[in-house]
Amino acid sequence: MLPPRIERPSLDGDLAVDIAIIGAGFAGLAAARRLSQLDPRLGVAVLEAGVIGEGTAGRNSGFIIDVPHEVSSDDYGGDGLGHAARDLAIHRRAIELVTEMVDEFDWGHDIVDPCGKYNIALSAEGDRHVSAYAAQLKNLGESCQLLDAKETAALTGSAAFTSALFTPGTLMIQPAAFIRAFADALKDPVRIFERTPALSIEGGENGWLVKTPRGFVSARKIIMANNGHAQSFGFFQGRLLHVFTYASMTEEFDPSRLGGHRKWAATPASPMGTTMRRVQWQRGDRMLIRSRYTYNPSMTVGERDVSSAGALHDRKFSYRFPSLAGVKMEYRWAGAMALTWNSVPAFGELEPGIFAACGCNGLGASNATASGIAAAESVLGVNTPLTQIYASYAKPTALPPQPLTTIGAKVSLTVKEWRAGVE
């Protein structure tokens, strides 16, 4: 939906830096930003295998969420007030960094919009989830507002929804535009190299050597900010679950065809339910719909996966917005997540001088951004409330042997999706 990017050049030749970051998504760019804040003299190389904004970060649905909500959880309540407070601190540190950049670089609402989000229901069971979630948030002292069916219809333009809960702290982003702007805001001595995949990591005289197609990067320290692909370098073997989620976006339609607000975003009452977002665009509006989760240990998906999810999206879209009959989907895509069995980040010093900021467990825009900040602080030995939180996490637990992991993951996702029902 954006014009072609003016790319940063690929690495051509050898380079010596203080710190190399592998991956230029939320975690990698946040790490680079934080490093430059802590020590503006540091030489930093950020290696992106593809083009900025075309990877998983650019395929994000655009929610930088503050309140607790994990894809890997069975409910929105978390497992106690202490864990909820921890999650709030993590997410709000991510939002703080983004807000700093909005103010510094004068980004408009077309990139970052502090508009909040809704949690939305389509059934009596969904209503109970929404009400319970509201009670949990109020118990935490968090601001929220319940909407009844009439108010929810006035918001969405659809009578299919039965209730909603508004929380004001979420930032909504245009993810590809945001990642591009974030990368372009980083200046020397932080250097970004696009279309520069890291092929291997080897020990060097002064630390580590990262091999790329046309040169080596020599670095004292490395931050792995490539989520599930940390396994491609031998880390976290047998400890990451590779899950893909799927989204579709409509062609532009005449806004008069759908009442309600022209800009809103909603996560589902059931954690395995359907995320919706209405987006104002150039000649009209678009609807984004995200649903379906699949376990893909190869870290790849095929056309069949996207097509199957797309058929589900079409049915969900028709049920929610009958007034938009005939509006077709223009884009369909998948995005990768890395989950751990015990729902902790894949984080910390893996070998002397190699740090990981991986395993977001869903909520990638919030969790990965915070993980990148904490990794940068850890690399430089800076003690902060955020690094203390990350230091308190257990390590990712080992998954069961194959084929038990594959069978268990697929059955679990299928059952949870079935339980979500109409949501």
Tab-separated table of C-alpha atoms in Angstrom, residues 164-348:
chain	number	residue	atom	x	y	z
A	164	ALA	CA	-16.913	-4.040	23.390
A	165	LEU	CA	-14.383	-2.701	25.857
A	166	PHE	CA	-12.332	0.388	25.069
A	167	THR	CA	-8.820	0.771	26.493
A	168	PRO	CA	-7.116	4.093	25.720
A	169	GLY	CA	-3.411	3.261	25.976
A	170	THR	CA	-2.790	1.353	22.741
A	171	LEU	CA	-0.880	2.985	19.890
A	172	MET	CA	-2.089	2.007	16.427
A	173	ILE	CA	0.549	2.063	13.707
A	174	GLN	CA	0.742	1.589	9.968
A	175	PRO	CA	3.314	-1.163	10.528
A	176	ALA	CA	5.280	-0.979	7.280
A	177	ALA	CA	5.383	2.833	7.389
A	178	PHE	CA	6.388	2.709	11.052
A	179	ILE	CA	9.259	0.272	10.534
A	180	ARG	CA	10.520	2.315	7.578
A	181	ALA	CA	10.361	5.565	9.555
A	182	PHE	CA	12.040	3.936	12.567
A	183	ALA	CA	14.918	2.650	10.448
A	184	ASP	CA	15.363	5.942	8.617
A	185	ALA	CA	15.496	7.815	11.939
A	186	LEU	CA	18.672	5.969	12.971
A	187	LYS	CA	21.804	7.849	11.991
A	188	ASP	CA	25.581	7.290	12.053
A	189	PRO	CA	27.314	5.653	13.759
A	190	VAL	CA	24.317	3.302	13.528
A	191	ARG	CA	24.337	1.836	10.033
A	192	ILE	CA	21.615	-0.322	8.487
A	193	PHE	CA	22.317	-2.752	5.669
A	194	GLU	CA	19.348	-4.094	3.741
A	195	ARG	CA	19.362	-7.294	1.680
A	196	THR	CA	22.264	-8.407	3.863
A	197	PRO	CA	21.435	-11.742	5.469
A	198	ALA	CA	23.668	-13.021	8.242
A	199	LEU	CA	24.818	-16.442	7.057
A	200	SER	CA	26.854	-17.613	10.039
A	201	ILE	CA	28.583	-16.451	13.213
A	202	GLU	CA	32.183	-17.359	13.949
A	203	GLY	CA	34.618	-16.521	16.708
A	204	GLY	CA	37.037	-13.720	15.842
A	205	GLU	CA	40.122	-12.080	17.310
A	206	ASN	CA	38.188	-9.251	18.950
A	207	GLY	CA	34.856	-10.947	19.484
A	208	TRP	CA	32.729	-12.327	16.676
A	209	LEU	CA	32.585	-12.429	12.886
A	210	VAL	CA	29.221	-12.360	11.139
A	211	LYS	CA	29.431	-13.704	7.611
A	212	THR	CA	27.240	-12.067	4.962
A	213	PRO	CA	27.089	-12.735	1.196
A	214	ARG	CA	29.681	-10.051	0.352
A	215	GLY	CA	31.676	-9.434	3.497
A	216	PHE	CA	32.251	-9.999	7.196
A	217	VAL	CA	31.139	-7.852	10.108
A	218	SER	CA	33.566	-7.923	13.013
A	219	ALA	CA	31.848	-7.051	16.293
A	220	ARG	CA	32.663	-7.183	19.976
A	221	LYS	CA	29.090	-8.147	20.738
A	222	ILE	CA	26.030	-9.361	18.840
A	223	ILE	CA	22.296	-8.972	19.452
A	224	MET	CA	20.146	-11.677	17.878
A	225	ALA	CA	16.896	-9.864	17.038
A	226	ASN	CA	15.611	-12.344	14.486
A	227	ASN	CA	12.981	-14.114	16.597
A	228	GLY	CA	12.471	-17.726	15.478
A	229	HIS	CA	15.439	-17.585	13.133
A	230	ALA	CA	17.759	-17.611	16.137
A	231	GLN	CA	17.424	-21.364	15.638
A	232	SER	CA	19.062	-21.001	12.241
A	233	PHE	CA	22.268	-20.166	14.142
A	234	GLY	CA	21.956	-23.091	16.542
A	235	PHE	CA	20.339	-21.257	19.462
A	236	PHE	CA	17.203	-22.368	21.346
A	237	GLN	CA	17.090	-25.709	19.561
A	238	GLY	CA	13.950	-27.574	20.562
A	239	ARG	CA	12.660	-24.638	22.591
A	240	LEU	CA	10.718	-22.468	20.120
A	241	LEU	CA	7.286	-23.069	18.637
A	242	HIS	CA	6.967	-21.507	15.194
A	243	VAL	CA	3.403	-20.306	14.722
A	244	PHE	CA	1.985	-18.269	11.854
A	245	THR	CA	-1.072	-16.068	11.954
A	246	TYR	CA	-2.909	-14.866	8.860
A	247	ALA	CA	-4.577	-11.658	7.709
A	248	SER	CA	-6.558	-10.340	4.768
A	249	MET	CA	-7.324	-6.767	3.768
A	250	THR	CA	-10.143	-5.620	1.526
A	251	GLU	CA	-9.988	-3.449	-1.490
A	252	GLU	CA	-11.014	0.148	-0.868
A	253	PHE	CA	-14.757	0.654	-0.519
A	254	ASP	CA	-17.075	3.657	-0.402
A	255	PRO	CA	-17.324	4.663	3.295
A	256	SER	CA	-21.052	5.311	2.873
A	257	ARG	CA	-21.563	1.543	2.558
A	258	LEU	CA	-20.702	1.032	6.233
A	259	GLY	CA	-21.842	3.243	9.087
A	260	GLY	CA	-19.963	3.760	12.315
A	261	HIS	CA	-16.566	5.296	12.858
A	262	ARG	CA	-14.183	5.285	9.928
A	263	LYS	CA	-11.181	4.388	12.049
A	264	TRP	CA	-11.149	1.749	14.805
A	265	ALA	CA	-9.277	-1.385	15.774
A	266	ALA	CA	-10.402	-4.330	17.869
A	267	THR	CA	-8.889	-7.465	19.313
A	268	PRO	CA	-11.251	-10.403	19.942
A	269	ALA	CA	-13.008	-11.403	23.155
A	270	SER	CA	-11.455	-14.854	22.782
A	271	PRO	CA	-7.645	-14.916	22.521
A	272	MET	CA	-7.910	-17.209	19.478
A	273	GLY	CA	-10.650	-15.136	17.898
A	274	THR	CA	-10.684	-12.564	15.113
A	275	THR	CA	-8.910	-9.209	15.080
A	276	MET	CA	-10.540	-6.420	13.050
A	277	ARG	CA	-9.338	-3.015	11.950
A	278	ARG	CA	-10.967	-0.319	9.815
A	279	VAL	CA	-8.477	1.872	7.986
A	280	GLN	CA	-9.088	5.147	6.174
A	281	TRP	CA	-7.147	5.160	2.938
A	282	GLN	CA	-6.686	7.313	-0.132
A	283	ARG	CA	-9.968	6.852	-2.029
A	284	GLY	CA	-12.024	5.060	0.604
A	285	ASP	CA	-11.781	2.678	3.545
A	286	ARG	CA	-10.400	-0.815	4.010
A	287	MET	CA	-11.096	-3.558	6.540
A	288	LEU	CA	-8.341	-5.784	7.907
A	289	ILE	CA	-9.276	-9.163	9.350
A	290	ARG	CA	-6.839	-11.446	11.139
A	291	SER	CA	-7.586	-14.983	12.247
A	292	ARG	CA	-6.233	-18.564	12.121
A	293	TYR	CA	-3.021	-19.902	13.657
A	294	THR	CA	-0.911	-22.736	12.284
A	295	TYR	CA	2.157	-24.539	13.593
A	296	ASN	CA	4.928	-24.463	10.979
A	297	PRO	CA	8.234	-25.824	12.325
A	298	SER	CA	9.882	-25.157	8.947
A	299	MET	CA	9.261	-21.404	9.493
A	300	THR	CA	7.620	-21.239	6.069
A	301	VAL	CA	4.038	-21.250	4.816
A	302	GLY	CA	2.656	-22.152	1.422
A	303	GLU	CA	-0.118	-20.841	-0.791
A	304	ARG	CA	-2.430	-23.552	0.530
A	305	ASP	CA	-2.055	-22.208	4.088
A	306	VAL	CA	-2.815	-18.648	3.010
A	307	SER	CA	-5.711	-19.755	0.812
A	308	SER	CA	-7.279	-21.840	3.587
A	309	ALA	CA	-6.998	-18.952	6.064
A	310	GLY	CA	-8.363	-16.587	3.419
A	311	ALA	CA	-11.498	-18.694	2.964
A	312	LEU	CA	-12.054	-18.493	6.726
A	313	HIS	CA	-11.528	-14.725	6.632
A	314	ASP	CA	-14.124	-14.357	3.875
A	315	ARG	CA	-16.738	-16.213	5.951
A	316	LYS	CA	-15.966	-14.177	9.069
A	317	PHE	CA	-16.021	-10.927	7.108
A	318	SER	CA	-19.399	-11.711	5.516
A	319	TYR	CA	-20.910	-12.582	8.894
A	320	ARG	CA	-19.703	-9.361	10.514
A	321	PHE	CA	-20.334	-6.937	7.648
A	322	PRO	CA	-23.215	-8.069	5.425
A	323	SER	CA	-23.585	-4.518	4.089
A	324	LEU	CA	-20.198	-4.932	2.397
A	325	ALA	CA	-21.281	-7.917	0.285
A	326	GLY	CA	-19.225	-7.971	-2.908
A	327	VAL	CA	-16.233	-6.158	-1.412
A	328	LYS	CA	-13.278	-8.393	-2.205
A	329	MET	CA	-10.014	-9.000	-0.395
A	330	GLU	CA	-7.082	-7.351	-2.175
A	331	TYR	CA	-4.252	-8.587	0.037
A	332	ARG	CA	-3.647	-11.785	2.002
A	333	TRP	CA	-0.532	-12.672	3.978
A	334	ALA	CA	0.983	-14.597	6.864
A	335	GLY	CA	3.290	-13.473	9.652
A	336	ALA	CA	5.537	-15.535	11.906
A	337	MET	CA	5.607	-15.704	15.693
A	338	ALA	CA	7.987	-17.589	17.979
A	339	LEU	CA	6.397	-18.950	21.143
A	340	THR	CA	7.930	-20.772	24.079
A	341	TRP	CA	6.176	-23.553	25.961
A	342	ASN	CA	6.385	-21.697	29.280
A	343	SER	CA	5.517	-18.324	27.680
A	344	VAL	CA	8.801	-16.610	28.524
A	345	PRO	CA	10.985	-14.650	26.090
A	346	ALA	CA	14.000	-16.268	24.487
A	347	PHE	CA	16.279	-13.654	25.976
A	348	GLY	CA	19.692	-13.182	27.530
